[in-house]
CSV table of C-alpha atoms (C1' of nucleotides) and ligand atoms in Angstrom, one decimal:
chain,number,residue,atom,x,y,z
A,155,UNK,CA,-11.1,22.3,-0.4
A,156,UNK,CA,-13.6,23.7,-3.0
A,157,UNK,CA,-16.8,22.7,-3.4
A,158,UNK,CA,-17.2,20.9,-7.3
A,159,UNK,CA,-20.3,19.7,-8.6
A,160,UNK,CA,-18.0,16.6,-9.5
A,161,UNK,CA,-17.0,15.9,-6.0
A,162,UNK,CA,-20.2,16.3,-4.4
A,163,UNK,CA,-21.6,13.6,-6.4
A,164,UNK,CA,-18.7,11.2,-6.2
A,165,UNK,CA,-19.4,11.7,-2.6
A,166,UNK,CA,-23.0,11.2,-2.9
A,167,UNK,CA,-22.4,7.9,-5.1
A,168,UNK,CA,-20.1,6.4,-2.7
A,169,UNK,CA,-22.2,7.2,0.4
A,170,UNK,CA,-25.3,6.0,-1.4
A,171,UNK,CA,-23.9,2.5,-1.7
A,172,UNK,CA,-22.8,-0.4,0.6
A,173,UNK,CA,-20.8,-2.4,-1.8
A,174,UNK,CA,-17.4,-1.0,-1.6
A,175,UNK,CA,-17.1,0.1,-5.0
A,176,UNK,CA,-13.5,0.8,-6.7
A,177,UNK,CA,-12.9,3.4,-8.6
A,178,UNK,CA,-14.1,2.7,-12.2
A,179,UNK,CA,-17.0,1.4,-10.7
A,180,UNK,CA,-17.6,5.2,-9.2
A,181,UNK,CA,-16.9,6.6,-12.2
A,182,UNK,CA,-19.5,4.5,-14.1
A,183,UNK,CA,-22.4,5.5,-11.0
A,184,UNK,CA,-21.6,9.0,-11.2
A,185,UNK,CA,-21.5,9.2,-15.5
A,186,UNK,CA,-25.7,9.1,-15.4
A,187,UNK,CA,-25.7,12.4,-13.8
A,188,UNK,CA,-22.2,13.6,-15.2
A,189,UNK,CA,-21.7,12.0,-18.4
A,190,UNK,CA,-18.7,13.8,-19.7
A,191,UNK,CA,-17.0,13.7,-16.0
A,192,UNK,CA,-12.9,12.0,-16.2
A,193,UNK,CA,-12.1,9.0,-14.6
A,194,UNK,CA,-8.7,11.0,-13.5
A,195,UNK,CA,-11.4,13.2,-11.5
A,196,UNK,CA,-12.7,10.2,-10.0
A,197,UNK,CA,-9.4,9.1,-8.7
A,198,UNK,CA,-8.3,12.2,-7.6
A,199,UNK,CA,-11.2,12.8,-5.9
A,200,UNK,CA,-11.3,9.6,-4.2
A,201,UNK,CA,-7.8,10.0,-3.1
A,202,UNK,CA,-8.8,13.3,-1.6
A,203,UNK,CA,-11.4,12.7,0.0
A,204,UNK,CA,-9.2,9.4,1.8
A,205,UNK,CA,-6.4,12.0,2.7
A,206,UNK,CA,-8.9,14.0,4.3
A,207,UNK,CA,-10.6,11.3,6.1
A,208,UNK,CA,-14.2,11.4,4.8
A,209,UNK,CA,-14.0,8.0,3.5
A,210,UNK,CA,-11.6,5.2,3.6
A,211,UNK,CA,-9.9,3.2,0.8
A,212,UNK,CA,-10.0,-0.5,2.0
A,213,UNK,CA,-6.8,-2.7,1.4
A,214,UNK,CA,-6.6,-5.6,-0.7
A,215,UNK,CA,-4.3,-7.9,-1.7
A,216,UNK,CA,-5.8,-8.3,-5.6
A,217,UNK,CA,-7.2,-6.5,-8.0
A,218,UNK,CA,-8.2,-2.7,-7.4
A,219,UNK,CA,-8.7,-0.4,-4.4
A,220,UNK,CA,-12.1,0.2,-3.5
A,221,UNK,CA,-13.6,3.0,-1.4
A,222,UNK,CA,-15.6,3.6,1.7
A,223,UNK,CA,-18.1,6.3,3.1
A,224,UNK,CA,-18.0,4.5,6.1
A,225,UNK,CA,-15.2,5.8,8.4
A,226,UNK,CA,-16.4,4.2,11.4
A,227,UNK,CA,-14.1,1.1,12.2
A,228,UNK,CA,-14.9,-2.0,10.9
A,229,UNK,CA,-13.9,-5.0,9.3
A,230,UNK,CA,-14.2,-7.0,6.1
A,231,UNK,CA,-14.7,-9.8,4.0
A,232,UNK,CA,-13.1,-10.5,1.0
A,233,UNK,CA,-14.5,-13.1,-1.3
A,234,UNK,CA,-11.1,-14.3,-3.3
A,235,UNK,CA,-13.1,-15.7,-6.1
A,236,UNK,CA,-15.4,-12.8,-6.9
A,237,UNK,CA,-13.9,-10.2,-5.6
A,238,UNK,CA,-16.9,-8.9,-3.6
A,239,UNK,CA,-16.0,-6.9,0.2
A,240,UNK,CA,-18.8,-6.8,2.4
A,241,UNK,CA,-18.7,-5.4,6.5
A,242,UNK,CA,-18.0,-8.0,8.8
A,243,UNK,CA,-22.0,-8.3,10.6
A,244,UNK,CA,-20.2,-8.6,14.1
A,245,UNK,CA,-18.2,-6.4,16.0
A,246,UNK,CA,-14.2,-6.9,16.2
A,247,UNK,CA,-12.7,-5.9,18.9
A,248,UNK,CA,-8.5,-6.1,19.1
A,249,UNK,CA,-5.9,-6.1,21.9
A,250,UNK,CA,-5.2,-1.9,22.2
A,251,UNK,CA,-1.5,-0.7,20.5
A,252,UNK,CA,0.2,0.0,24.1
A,253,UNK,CA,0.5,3.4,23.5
A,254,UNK,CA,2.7,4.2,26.3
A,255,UNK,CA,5.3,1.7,24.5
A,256,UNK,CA,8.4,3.1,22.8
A,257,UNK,CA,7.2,1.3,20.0
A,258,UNK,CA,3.8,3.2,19.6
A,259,UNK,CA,5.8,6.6,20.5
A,260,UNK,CA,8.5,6.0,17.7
A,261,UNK,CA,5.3,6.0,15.5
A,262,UNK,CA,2.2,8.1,14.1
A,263,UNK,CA,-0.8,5.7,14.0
A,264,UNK,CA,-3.5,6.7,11.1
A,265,UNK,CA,-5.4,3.2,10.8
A,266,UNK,CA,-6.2,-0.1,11.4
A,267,UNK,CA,-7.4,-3.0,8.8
A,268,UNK,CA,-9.2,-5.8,9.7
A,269,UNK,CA,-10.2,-8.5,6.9
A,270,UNK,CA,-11.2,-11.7,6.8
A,271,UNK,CA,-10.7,-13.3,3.3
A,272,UNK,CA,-12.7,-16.7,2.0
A,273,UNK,CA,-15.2,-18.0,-0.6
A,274,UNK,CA,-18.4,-15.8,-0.2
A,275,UNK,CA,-22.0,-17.9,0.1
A,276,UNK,CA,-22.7,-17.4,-4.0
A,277,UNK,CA,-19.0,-18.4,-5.3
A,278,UNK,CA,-18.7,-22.0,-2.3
A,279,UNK,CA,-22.4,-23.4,-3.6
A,280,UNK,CA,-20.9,-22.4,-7.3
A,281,UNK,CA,-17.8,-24.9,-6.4
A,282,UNK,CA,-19.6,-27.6,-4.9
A,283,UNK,CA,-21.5,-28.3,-8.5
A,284,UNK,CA,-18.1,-29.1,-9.6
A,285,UNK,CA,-17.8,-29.7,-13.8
A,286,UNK,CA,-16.3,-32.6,-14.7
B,529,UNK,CA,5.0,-29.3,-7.7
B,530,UNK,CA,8.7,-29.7,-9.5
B,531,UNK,CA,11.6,-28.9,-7.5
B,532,UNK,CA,13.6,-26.4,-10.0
B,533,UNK,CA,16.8,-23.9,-9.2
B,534,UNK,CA,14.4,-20.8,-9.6
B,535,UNK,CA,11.8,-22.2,-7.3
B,536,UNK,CA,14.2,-22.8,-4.1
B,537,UNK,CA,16.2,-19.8,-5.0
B,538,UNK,CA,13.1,-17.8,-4.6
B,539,UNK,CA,11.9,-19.1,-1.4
B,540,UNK,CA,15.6,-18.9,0.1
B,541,UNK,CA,15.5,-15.5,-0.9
B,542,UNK,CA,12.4,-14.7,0.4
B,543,UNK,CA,13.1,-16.9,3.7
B,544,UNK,CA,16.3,-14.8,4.1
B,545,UNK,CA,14.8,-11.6,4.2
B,546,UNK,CA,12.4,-9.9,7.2
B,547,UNK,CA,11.6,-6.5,5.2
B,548,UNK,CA,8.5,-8.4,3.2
B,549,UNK,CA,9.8,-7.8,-0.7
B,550,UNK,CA,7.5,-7.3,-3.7
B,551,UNK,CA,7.8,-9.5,-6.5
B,552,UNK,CA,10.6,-7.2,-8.6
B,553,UNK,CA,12.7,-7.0,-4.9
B,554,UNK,CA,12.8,-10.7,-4.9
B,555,UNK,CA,13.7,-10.3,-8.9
B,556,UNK,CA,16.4,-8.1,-8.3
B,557,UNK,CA,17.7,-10.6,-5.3
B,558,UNK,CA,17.6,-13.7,-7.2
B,559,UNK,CA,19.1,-12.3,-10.2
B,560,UNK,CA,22.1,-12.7,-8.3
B,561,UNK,CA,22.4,-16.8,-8.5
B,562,UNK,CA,20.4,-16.8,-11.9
B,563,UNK,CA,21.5,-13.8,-13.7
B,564,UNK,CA,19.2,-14.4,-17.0
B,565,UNK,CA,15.7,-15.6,-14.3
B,566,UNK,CA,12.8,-13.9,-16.1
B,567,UNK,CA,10.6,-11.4,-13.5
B,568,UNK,CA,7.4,-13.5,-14.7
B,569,UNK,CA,8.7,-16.5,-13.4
B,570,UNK,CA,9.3,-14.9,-10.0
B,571,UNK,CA,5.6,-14.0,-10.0
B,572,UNK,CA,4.5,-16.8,-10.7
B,573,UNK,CA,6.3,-18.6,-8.5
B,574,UNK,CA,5.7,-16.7,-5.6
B,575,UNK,CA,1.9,-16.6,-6.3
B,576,UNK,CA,2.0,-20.7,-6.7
B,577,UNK,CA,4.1,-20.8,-3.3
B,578,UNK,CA,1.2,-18.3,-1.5
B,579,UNK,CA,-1.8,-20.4,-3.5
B,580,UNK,CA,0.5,-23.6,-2.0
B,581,UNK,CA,0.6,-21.5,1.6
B,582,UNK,CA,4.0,-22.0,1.9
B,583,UNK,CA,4.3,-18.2,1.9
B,584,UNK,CA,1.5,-15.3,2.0
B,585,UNK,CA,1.1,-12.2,0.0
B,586,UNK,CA,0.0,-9.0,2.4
B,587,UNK,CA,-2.7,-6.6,2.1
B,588,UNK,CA,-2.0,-3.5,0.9
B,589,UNK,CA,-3.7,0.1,-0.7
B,590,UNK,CA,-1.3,1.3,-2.4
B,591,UNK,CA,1.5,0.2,-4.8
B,592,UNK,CA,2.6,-3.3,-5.0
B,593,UNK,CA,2.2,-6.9,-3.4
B,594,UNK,CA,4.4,-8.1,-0.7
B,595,UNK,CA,5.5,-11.4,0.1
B,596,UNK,CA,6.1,-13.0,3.5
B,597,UNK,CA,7.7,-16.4,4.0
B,598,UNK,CA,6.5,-16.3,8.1
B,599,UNK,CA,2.9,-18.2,7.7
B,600,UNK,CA,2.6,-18.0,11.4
B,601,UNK,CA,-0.5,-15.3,11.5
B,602,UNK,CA,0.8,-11.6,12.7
B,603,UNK,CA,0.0,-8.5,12.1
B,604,UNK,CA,1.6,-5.6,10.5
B,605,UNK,CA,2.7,-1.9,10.5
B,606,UNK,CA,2.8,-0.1,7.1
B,607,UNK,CA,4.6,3.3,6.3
B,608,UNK,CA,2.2,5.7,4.2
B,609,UNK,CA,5.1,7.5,3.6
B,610,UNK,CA,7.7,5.2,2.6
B,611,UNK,CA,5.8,1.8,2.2
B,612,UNK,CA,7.9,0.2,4.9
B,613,UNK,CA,6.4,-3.1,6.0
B,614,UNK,CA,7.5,-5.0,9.6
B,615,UNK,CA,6.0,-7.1,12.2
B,616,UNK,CA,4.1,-5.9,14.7
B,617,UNK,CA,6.3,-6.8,17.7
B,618,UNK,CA,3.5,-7.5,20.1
B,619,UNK,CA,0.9,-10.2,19.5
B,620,UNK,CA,-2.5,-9.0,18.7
B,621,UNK,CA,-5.5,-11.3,19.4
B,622,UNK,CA,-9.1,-11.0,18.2
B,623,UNK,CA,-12.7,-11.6,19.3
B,624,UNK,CA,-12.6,-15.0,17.1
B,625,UNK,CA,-15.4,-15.5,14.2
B,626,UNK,CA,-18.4,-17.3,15.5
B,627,UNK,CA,-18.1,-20.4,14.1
B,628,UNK,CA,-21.2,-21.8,14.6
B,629,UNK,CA,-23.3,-18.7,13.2
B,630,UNK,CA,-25.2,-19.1,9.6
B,631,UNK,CA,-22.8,-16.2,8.9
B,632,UNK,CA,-19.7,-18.3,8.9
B,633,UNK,CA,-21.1,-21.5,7.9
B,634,UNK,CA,-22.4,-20.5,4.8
B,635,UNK,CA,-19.2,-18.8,3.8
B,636,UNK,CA,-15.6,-20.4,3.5
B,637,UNK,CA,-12.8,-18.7,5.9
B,638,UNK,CA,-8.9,-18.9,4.4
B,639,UNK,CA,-6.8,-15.9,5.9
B,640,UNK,CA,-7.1,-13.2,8.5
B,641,UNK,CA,-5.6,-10.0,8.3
B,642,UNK,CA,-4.4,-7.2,10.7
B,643,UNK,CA,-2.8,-4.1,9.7
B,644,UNK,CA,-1.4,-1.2,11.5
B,645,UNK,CA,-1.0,2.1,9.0
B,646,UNK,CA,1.0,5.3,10.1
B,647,UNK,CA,4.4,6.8,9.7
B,648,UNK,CA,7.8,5.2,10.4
B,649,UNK,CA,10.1,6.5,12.7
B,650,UNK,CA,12.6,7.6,10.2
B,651,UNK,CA,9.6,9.3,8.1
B,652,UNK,CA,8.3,10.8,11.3
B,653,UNK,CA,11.7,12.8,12.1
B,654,UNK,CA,12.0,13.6,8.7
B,655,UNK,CA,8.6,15.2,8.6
B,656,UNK,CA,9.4,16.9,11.9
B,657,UNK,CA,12.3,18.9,10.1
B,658,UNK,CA,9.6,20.6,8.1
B,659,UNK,CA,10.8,22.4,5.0
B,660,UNK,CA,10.2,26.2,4.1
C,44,DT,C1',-17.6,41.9,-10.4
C,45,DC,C1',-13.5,39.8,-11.3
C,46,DA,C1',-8.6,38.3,-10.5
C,47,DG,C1',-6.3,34.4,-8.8
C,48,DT,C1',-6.0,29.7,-8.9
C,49,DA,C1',-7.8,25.0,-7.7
C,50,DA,C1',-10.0,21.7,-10.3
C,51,DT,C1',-11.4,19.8,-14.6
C,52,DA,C1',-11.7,17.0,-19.3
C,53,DG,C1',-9.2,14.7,-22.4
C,54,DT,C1',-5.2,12.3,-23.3
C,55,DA,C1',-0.6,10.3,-22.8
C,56,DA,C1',2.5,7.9,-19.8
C,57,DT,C1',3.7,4.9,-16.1
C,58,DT,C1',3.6,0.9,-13.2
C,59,DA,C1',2.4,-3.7,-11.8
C,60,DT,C1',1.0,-7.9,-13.3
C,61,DT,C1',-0.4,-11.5,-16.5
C,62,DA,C1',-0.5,-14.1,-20.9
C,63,DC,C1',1.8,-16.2,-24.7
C,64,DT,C1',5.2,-19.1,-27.1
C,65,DG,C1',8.8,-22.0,-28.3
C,66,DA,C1',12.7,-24.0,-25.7
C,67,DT,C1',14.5,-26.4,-21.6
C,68,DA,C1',14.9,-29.6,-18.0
C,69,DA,C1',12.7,-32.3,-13.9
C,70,DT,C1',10.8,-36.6,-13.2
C,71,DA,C1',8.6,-41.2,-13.9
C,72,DT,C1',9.0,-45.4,-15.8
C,73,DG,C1',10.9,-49.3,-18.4
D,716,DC,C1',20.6,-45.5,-18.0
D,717,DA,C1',17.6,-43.9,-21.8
D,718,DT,C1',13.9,-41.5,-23.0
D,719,DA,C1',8.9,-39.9,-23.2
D,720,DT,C1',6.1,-36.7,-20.9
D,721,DT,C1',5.1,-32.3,-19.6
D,722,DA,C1',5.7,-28.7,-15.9
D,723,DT,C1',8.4,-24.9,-16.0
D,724,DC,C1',11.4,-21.6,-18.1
D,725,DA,C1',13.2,-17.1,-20.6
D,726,DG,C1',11.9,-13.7,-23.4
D,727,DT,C1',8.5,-10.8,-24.9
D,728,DA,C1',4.0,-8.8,-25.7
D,729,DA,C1',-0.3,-7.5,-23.8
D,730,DT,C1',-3.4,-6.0,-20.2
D,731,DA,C1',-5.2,-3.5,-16.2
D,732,DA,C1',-4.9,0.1,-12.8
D,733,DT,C1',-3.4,4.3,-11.8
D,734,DT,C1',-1.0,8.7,-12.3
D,735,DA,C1',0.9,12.7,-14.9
D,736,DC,C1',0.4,16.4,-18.2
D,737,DT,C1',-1.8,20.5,-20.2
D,738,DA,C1',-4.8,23.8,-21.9
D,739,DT,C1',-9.3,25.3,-20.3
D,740,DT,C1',-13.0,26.1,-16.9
D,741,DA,C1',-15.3,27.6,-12.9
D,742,DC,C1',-15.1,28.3,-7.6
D,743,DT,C1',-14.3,31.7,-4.2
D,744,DG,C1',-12.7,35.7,-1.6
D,745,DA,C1',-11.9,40.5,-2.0
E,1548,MN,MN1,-17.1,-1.2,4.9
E,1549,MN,MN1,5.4,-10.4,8.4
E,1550,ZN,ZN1,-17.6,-14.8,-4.3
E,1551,ZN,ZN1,8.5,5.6,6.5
DNA sequence: TCAGTAATAGTAATTATTACTGATAATATG
DNA sequence: CATATTATCAGTAATAATTACTATTACTGA
């Protein structure tokens, strides 16, 4: 993989965040320090650096897919009014894939999503002033 | 909620089906009883029966949304390759949210999900013939 | 230094989904 | 049953997110 001003910064955008950003919202970080750069690079970029497992991309169900520098396992929260993801502030721990199953064998295991969706803190005291 | 033809047709199909169809596979399904259904009534049909939680839409990165008429909460195992989507066949059980932390109090909690990622069997012994 | 080629910017195309509109038909009520 | 109300429909246009294309640029190894 060469090394591109372009991709180093994507990088360095996505890393210097903790919002989970999708990929326009990369592109419009990384346009103050390269304002000509394509949002094409940005999403081939992004999908590069997921295949090669320096970030993550996190699933959704809605709306975009948004990217992670954090490839530690963790889970999320998905706000399904505003759209924000944030890292679960506990630790989730799962019943372990049986690997010595015929099930696991018949397989090749890359990942595993955890996410909680609901109505974040800002968007439930929005709804509870409820307009007539 | 009216009861119309389109409407049950839709669930049955969906209801008839384990292999968790996007909106255009239920289309194509339907379209057999009602020939002339329009694809947007599908959609929005099967987003009123998920808003309804009659059925629920799955996570996802890449491509389309899935349905599943099986509420019951599972988890499940997605092909990268071929964007196969089945059950997990064992039950997976999680450290539960503390409910009684500020964290989930001030938020509100609708869904949890649990996906697997990798590569199907059928993708995996195609992969294993590796081409020149 | 420089040939080879991966990556880029700019743009067009594709894919999935949603919005709009006038027509249709499900339901409630007399 | 008749019919008024209106949710839902089919058909179509529009939007949003992502991917593909192409000529040009700029990494990198020799
Ligand atoms: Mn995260
Ligand atoms: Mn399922
Ligand atoms: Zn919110
Ligand atoms: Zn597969």
């Amino acid at each position: 993989m060469r090394q591109t001003k372009q991709r180093r910064i994507i990088l360095e955008v996505l890393r210097g965040t903790v919002h989970h950003p999708s990929a326009d919202e990369v592109y419009h970080q990384v346009r103050q320090c390269i304002p000509n750069i394509s949002l094409g690079t940005v999403y081939r970029n992004l999908e590069r650096l997921v295949q090669d497992k320096v970030i993550r991309k996190i699933v959704n169900t809605q709306g975009q897919g948004r990217f992670d520098a954090n490839i530690i396992p963790h889970g999320h929260f998905r706000c399904v009014k505003c759209h924000l993801v944030e890292d679960l502030p506990f630790e989730v721990t799962f019943t372990a894939i049986p690997e010595n199953s015929s099930w696991y064998r018949a397989r090749e295991i890359c990942e595993v999503h955890y996410e909680v969706t609901g109505i974040c803190p800002v968007c439930k005291s929005k709804s509870q002033l409820a307009p007539p």
